[in-house]
Amino acid sequence: MNGTRLDVLVPSSLVREAEDGREATRKLGYVARAATVFRADRLVVFPDREGERRRGSEYVRTLLEYCATPAYLRREVWGKREELQHVGVLPPMRPARSGPDGSELREGIVTEVGPEGRVRVNCGTQHPISLHASPGREYVEGERVTVRVSSREPVRARLTDDPPPGFRVAGAALEDALADADTAIATSRHGRELSVSRLADVGTRTRDSHVAIAFGSPGRGLPDILGIEPADVPVDPDATDGSGFDLWLNAIPRQGSEVVRTEEAIFAALSPLTLTE
């Protein structure tokens, strides 16, 4: 999917079966890790209130947004919150920041708006750095910005409108999250089995476009969330069922476990779908 915009869609019931906050945090960490590894542009949390238990949409989004925040900004952005008491179990995200010219994109926070069109920004260097404000832009303290660093010693950097490294987190109804996608893919054990030949077809269909791929939660897959009987899940790639999806894919045709966890399904599905020619 080279050149593709990728949205990964997960339900608010994602941690419904987690025994405690530590396990819920660990699970969400690996979902965020998968989004980072496969260069997802957005992680979208869609509502599945019927499937939620103790921890729902707000909890899921908070933890995913924390994961999307660079480690050097987390304390400043988030402080101490009850939902974050187990963040020590999170895997590192470390999104790729280097550009083809050797420069590095870093997300930062404006710490001071000074005179003469300059702002101070904390972007993970040893100290906040003073930068020229972009022409025509007004900044406020606490605003999150993107900085392109071309040299660390001495520091050479500038503010840029480029998106920061990593993924963004959003909340949206499933139909809204699918509306802008060129190709919307649902993952389910009841979908069309992904094979080598079918992978080529899917690759052609999704190349250089906006792809949204949705996942269910353990014990409550997408057919259940959408109220679709498993027998009615379309396996014909040209069939439509009114759900808003263009394809229903089974990315693990020889599933050996009764239930595949969402974080496992994301790695299993995105691995073949992001192969290059």
Short mmCIF file of C-alpha atoms in Angstrom, two decimals:
data_model
loop_
_atom_site.label_atom_id
_atom_site.label_comp_id
_atom_site.label_asym_id
_atom_site.label_seq_id
_atom_site.Cartn_x
_atom_site.Cartn_y
_atom_site.Cartn_z
CA MET A 1 0.00 0.00 0.00
CA ASN A 2 2.82 2.37 -0.89
CA GLY A 3 1.50 5.93 -0.98
CA THR A 4 -1.72 4.89 0.71
CA ARG A 5 -3.47 6.75 3.50
CA LEU A 6 -4.32 4.13 6.10
CA ASP A 7 -7.00 4.33 8.79
CA VAL A 8 -7.26 1.52 11.34
CA LEU A 9 -10.70 1.27 12.94
CA VAL A 10 -11.24 -0.42 16.32
CA PRO A 11 -14.35 -0.67 18.54
CA SER A 12 -14.81 1.01 21.91
CA SER A 13 -15.32 -2.51 23.32
CA LEU A 14 -11.69 -3.32 22.53
CA VAL A 15 -10.70 -4.09 26.13
CA ARG A 16 -14.00 -5.67 27.20
CA GLU A 17 -12.30 -8.89 28.28
CA ALA A 18 -9.27 -7.37 30.04
CA GLU A 19 -9.18 -8.52 33.65
CA ASP A 20 -7.71 -5.31 35.02
CA GLY A 21 -6.24 -1.94 34.06
CA ARG A 22 -2.78 -3.37 33.56
CA GLU A 23 -3.99 -5.90 30.99
CA ALA A 24 -6.19 -3.29 29.27
CA THR A 25 -3.21 -0.92 29.02
CA ARG A 26 -0.96 -3.63 27.64
CA LYS A 27 -3.54 -4.60 25.01
CA LEU A 28 -4.03 -1.01 23.85
CA GLY A 29 -0.27 -0.56 23.76
CA TYR A 30 0.09 -3.33 21.21
CA VAL A 31 -2.75 -1.94 19.12
CA ALA A 32 -0.90 1.39 19.08
CA ARG A 33 2.37 -0.42 18.37
CA ALA A 34 0.81 -2.10 15.31
CA ALA A 35 -0.48 1.26 14.08
CA THR A 36 3.05 2.65 14.42
CA VAL A 37 4.80 -0.31 12.76
CA PHE A 38 2.51 -0.23 9.72
CA ARG A 39 2.48 3.58 9.43
CA ALA A 40 -1.24 4.06 10.03
CA ASP A 41 -2.29 7.66 9.64
CA ARG A 42 -5.23 7.38 12.04
CA LEU A 43 -6.51 5.05 14.73
CA VAL A 44 -10.26 5.56 14.84
CA VAL A 45 -12.33 4.35 17.80
CA PHE A 46 -15.93 3.66 16.78
CA PRO A 47 -18.71 3.10 19.34
CA ASP A 48 -19.79 -0.38 20.37
CA ARG A 49 -21.58 0.50 23.58
CA GLU A 50 -23.46 -2.79 23.70
CA GLY A 51 -20.12 -4.59 23.89
CA GLU A 52 -18.47 -2.27 26.43
CA ARG A 53 -17.99 -3.28 30.03
CA ARG A 54 -15.99 -1.34 32.61
CA ARG A 55 -13.76 0.52 30.21
CA GLY A 56 -15.30 2.15 27.16
CA SER A 57 -14.65 4.71 24.48
CA GLU A 58 -13.15 7.47 26.64
CA TYR A 59 -10.72 5.08 28.31
CA VAL A 60 -9.66 3.52 24.99
CA ARG A 61 -9.12 6.87 23.33
CA THR A 62 -7.19 8.27 26.29
CA LEU A 63 -4.73 5.38 26.31
CA LEU A 64 -4.29 5.43 22.52
CA GLU A 65 -3.76 9.21 22.53
CA TYR A 66 -1.18 8.78 25.27
CA CYS A 67 0.60 6.18 23.10
CA ALA A 68 0.52 8.60 20.15
CA THR A 69 2.20 11.31 22.24
CA PRO A 70 6.02 11.31 22.00
CA ALA A 71 7.61 9.95 25.19
CA TYR A 72 9.42 13.23 25.84
CA LEU A 73 6.11 15.16 25.93
CA ARG A 74 3.91 12.73 27.86
CA ARG A 75 4.45 14.13 31.34
CA GLU A 76 3.87 17.69 30.16
CA VAL A 77 0.75 16.81 28.14
CA TRP A 78 -0.91 14.27 30.42
CA GLY A 79 0.30 14.79 33.97
CA LYS A 80 -1.16 12.17 36.32
CA ARG A 81 -4.49 10.50 35.50
CA GLU A 82 -6.13 7.41 36.91
CA GLU A 83 -6.37 5.76 33.48
CA LEU A 84 -2.59 6.08 33.08
CA GLN A 85 -1.45 4.32 36.25
CA HIS A 86 -0.21 1.27 34.32
CA VAL A 87 1.53 2.98 31.39
CA GLY A 88 4.84 1.43 32.46
CA VAL A 89 3.78 -1.78 30.67
CA LEU A 90 3.38 -0.02 27.29
CA PRO A 91 5.76 -1.02 24.50
CA PRO A 92 7.81 1.79 22.94
CA MET A 93 6.29 3.42 19.86
CA ARG A 94 9.37 5.13 18.34
CA PRO A 95 7.82 6.21 15.01
CA ALA A 96 10.25 6.77 12.14
CA ARG A 97 11.16 10.46 12.04
CA SER A 98 13.99 10.73 9.52
CA GLY A 99 13.32 12.30 6.13
CA PRO A 100 15.08 11.54 2.84
CA ASP A 101 17.28 14.61 3.31
CA GLY A 102 18.54 13.40 6.70
CA SER A 103 16.41 15.85 8.65
CA GLU A 104 14.14 14.74 11.49
CA LEU A 105 10.50 15.57 12.18
CA ARG A 106 9.62 16.02 15.84
CA GLU A 107 6.42 17.00 17.57
CA GLY A 108 6.76 19.79 20.09
CA ILE A 109 4.83 22.05 22.45
CA VAL A 110 5.02 25.84 22.41
CA THR A 111 6.31 26.88 25.84
CA GLU A 112 6.59 30.62 25.21
CA VAL A 113 5.47 33.13 22.59
CA GLY A 114 8.12 35.81 22.49
CA PRO A 115 8.70 39.10 20.71
CA GLU A 116 9.90 39.62 17.15
CA GLY A 117 8.02 36.65 15.76
CA ARG A 118 9.78 33.97 17.77
CA VAL A 119 8.47 31.09 19.84
CA ARG A 120 10.13 28.64 22.21
CA VAL A 121 9.32 24.99 21.64
CA ASN A 122 9.96 21.85 23.67
CA CYS A 123 10.57 19.17 21.06
CA GLY A 124 12.65 16.73 23.05
CA THR A 125 16.02 18.40 22.65
CA GLN A 126 18.05 19.14 25.80
CA HIS A 127 16.36 22.51 26.20
CA PRO A 128 13.40 24.25 24.52
CA ILE A 129 14.57 25.93 21.33
CA SER A 130 13.77 29.38 19.97
CA LEU A 131 12.33 29.35 16.46
CA HIS A 132 10.98 31.83 13.94
CA ALA A 133 7.19 31.69 13.77
CA SER A 134 5.80 30.61 10.42
CA PRO A 135 4.65 33.64 8.38
CA GLY A 136 1.02 34.51 8.99
CA ARG A 137 0.67 32.09 11.91
CA GLU A 138 -0.19 32.98 15.48
CA TYR A 139 0.86 30.59 18.22
CA VAL A 140 -0.31 30.11 21.78
CA GLU A 141 1.42 28.51 24.73
CA GLY A 142 0.61 24.82 25.00
CA GLU A 143 -0.03 24.43 21.27
CA ARG A 144 1.38 21.28 19.69
CA VAL A 145 3.49 21.90 16.59
CA THR A 146 5.82 20.05 14.25
CA VAL A 147 9.50 20.93 14.04
CA ARG A 148 11.95 19.86 11.33
CA VAL A 149 15.41 19.45 12.85
CA SER A 150 18.26 19.43 10.34
CA SER A 151 21.10 19.47 12.88
CA ARG A 152 21.45 18.72 16.60
CA GLU A 153 24.90 20.27 17.17
CA PRO A 154 24.56 23.11 16.58
CA VAL A 155 20.76 23.05 16.66
CA ARG A 156 19.21 24.00 13.32
CA ALA A 157 15.45 23.67 13.14
CA ARG A 158 12.31 25.29 11.81
CA LEU A 159 8.57 25.04 12.30
CA THR A 160 6.72 23.17 9.57
CA ASP A 161 3.16 22.36 8.58
CA ASP A 162 4.09 18.72 7.92
CA PRO A 163 2.13 16.22 10.04
CA PRO A 164 4.10 14.87 13.00
CA PRO A 165 5.45 11.31 12.92
CA GLY A 166 3.17 8.48 14.01
CA PHE A 167 -0.60 8.21 14.02
CA ARG A 168 -3.46 10.42 15.16
CA VAL A 169 -6.38 9.21 17.25
CA ALA A 170 -10.00 10.05 16.47
CA GLY A 171 -13.45 8.98 17.55
CA ALA A 172 -16.19 8.57 14.97
CA ALA A 173 -19.25 6.53 14.13
CA LEU A 174 -18.31 3.62 11.91
CA GLU A 175 -20.28 4.91 8.93
CA ASP A 176 -18.58 8.31 9.21
CA ALA A 177 -15.13 6.72 9.47
CA LEU A 178 -15.80 4.76 6.27
CA ALA A 179 -17.36 7.62 4.31
CA ASP A 180 -14.14 9.16 2.99
CA ALA A 181 -12.31 5.90 2.27
CA ASP A 182 -11.72 4.74 -1.30
CA THR A 183 -11.68 1.15 -0.07
CA ALA A 184 -13.26 -0.02 3.20
CA ILE A 185 -12.17 -3.44 4.45
CA ALA A 186 -13.80 -5.45 7.23
CA THR A 187 -11.83 -8.24 8.88
CA SER A 188 -13.67 -11.36 10.01
CA ARG A 189 -13.16 -15.12 10.18
CA HIS A 190 -16.37 -15.28 8.16
CA GLY A 191 -14.98 -13.14 5.33
CA ARG A 192 -13.29 -14.13 2.10
CA GLU A 193 -10.09 -16.05 2.77
CA LEU A 194 -6.98 -14.09 1.88
CA SER A 195 -4.76 -16.06 -0.52
CA VAL A 196 -1.71 -15.18 -2.59
CA SER A 197 -3.78 -14.52 -5.72
CA ARG A 198 -6.41 -12.54 -3.81
CA LEU A 199 -3.71 -10.51 -2.12
CA ALA A 200 -2.61 -9.27 -5.55
CA ASP A 201 -6.19 -8.20 -6.30
CA VAL A 202 -6.50 -6.41 -2.98
CA GLY A 203 -3.13 -4.74 -3.50
CA THR A 204 -4.21 -3.38 -6.87
CA ARG A 205 -7.43 -2.12 -5.39
CA THR A 206 -5.84 -0.33 -2.44
CA ARG A 207 -2.63 1.02 -3.94
CA ASP A 208 -2.13 4.79 -3.62
CA SER A 209 -5.57 5.39 -2.15
CA HIS A 210 -7.35 5.99 1.15
CA VAL A 211 -7.93 2.65 2.86
CA ALA A 212 -9.93 2.05 6.04
CA ILE A 213 -9.64 -1.37 7.66
CA ALA A 214 -11.85 -2.29 10.60
CA PHE A 215 -11.49 -4.87 13.35
CA GLY A 216 -13.82 -6.29 15.98
CA SER A 217 -13.16 -7.15 19.60
CA PRO A 218 -12.53 -10.58 21.16
CA GLY A 219 -15.78 -12.51 21.43
CA ARG A 220 -17.60 -9.80 19.50
CA GLY A 221 -16.53 -9.58 15.90
CA LEU A 222 -17.68 -7.10 13.29
CA PRO A 223 -20.68 -9.18 12.13
CA ASP A 224 -21.94 -9.25 15.73
CA ILE A 225 -21.30 -5.53 16.21
CA LEU A 226 -23.14 -4.73 12.98
CA GLY A 227 -25.97 -7.22 13.56
CA ILE A 228 -25.05 -9.35 10.53
CA GLU A 229 -25.47 -13.11 10.62
CA PRO A 230 -22.18 -14.90 9.85
CA ALA A 231 -23.84 -16.71 6.93
CA ASP A 232 -24.76 -13.34 5.42
CA VAL A 233 -21.21 -11.95 5.39
CA PRO A 234 -20.46 -11.44 1.66
CA VAL A 235 -17.47 -13.33 0.27
CA ASP A 236 -18.03 -12.08 -3.29
CA PRO A 237 -15.70 -9.07 -3.68
CA ASP A 238 -18.36 -7.26 -5.72
CA ALA A 239 -21.21 -7.92 -3.28
CA THR A 240 -22.54 -5.27 -0.93
CA ASP A 241 -24.43 -5.78 2.30
CA GLY A 242 -25.28 -2.22 3.26
CA SER A 243 -22.61 -2.13 5.97
CA GLY A 244 -20.42 0.35 4.09
CA PHE A 245 -17.61 -2.15 3.48
CA ASP A 246 -16.23 -3.00 0.05
CA LEU A 247 -14.46 -6.19 1.16
CA TRP A 248 -14.82 -8.69 3.98
CA LEU A 249 -11.49 -10.47 4.45
CA ASN A 250 -10.35 -13.38 6.58
CA ALA A 251 -6.65 -12.59 7.00
CA ILE A 252 -5.99 -15.78 9.03
CA PRO A 253 -7.57 -18.55 6.92
CA ARG A 254 -6.13 -21.35 9.05
CA GLN A 255 -6.96 -19.82 12.40
CA GLY A 256 -5.83 -22.25 15.08
CA SER A 257 -7.18 -20.39 18.11
CA GLU A 258 -10.85 -20.09 18.89
CA VAL A 259 -10.49 -16.34 19.34
CA VAL A 260 -7.90 -14.04 17.76
CA ARG A 261 -7.20 -10.96 19.83
CA THR A 262 -7.65 -7.63 18.10
CA GLU A 263 -3.99 -6.67 18.43
CA GLU A 264 -3.03 -10.02 16.87
CA ALA A 265 -5.54 -9.55 14.05
CA ILE A 266 -4.14 -6.10 13.24
CA PHE A 267 -0.61 -7.47 12.83
CA ALA A 268 -1.90 -10.47 10.83
CA ALA A 269 -4.00 -8.36 8.45
CA LEU A 270 -1.69 -5.42 7.90
CA SER A 271 1.42 -7.57 7.34
CA PRO A 272 0.28 -8.91 3.93
CA LEU A 273 -1.73 -5.82 2.97
CA THR A 274 1.29 -3.53 3.29
CA LEU A 275 3.64 -5.64 1.18
CA THR A 276 5.25 -3.81 -1.71
CA GLU A 277 5.71 -5.12 -5.24
#
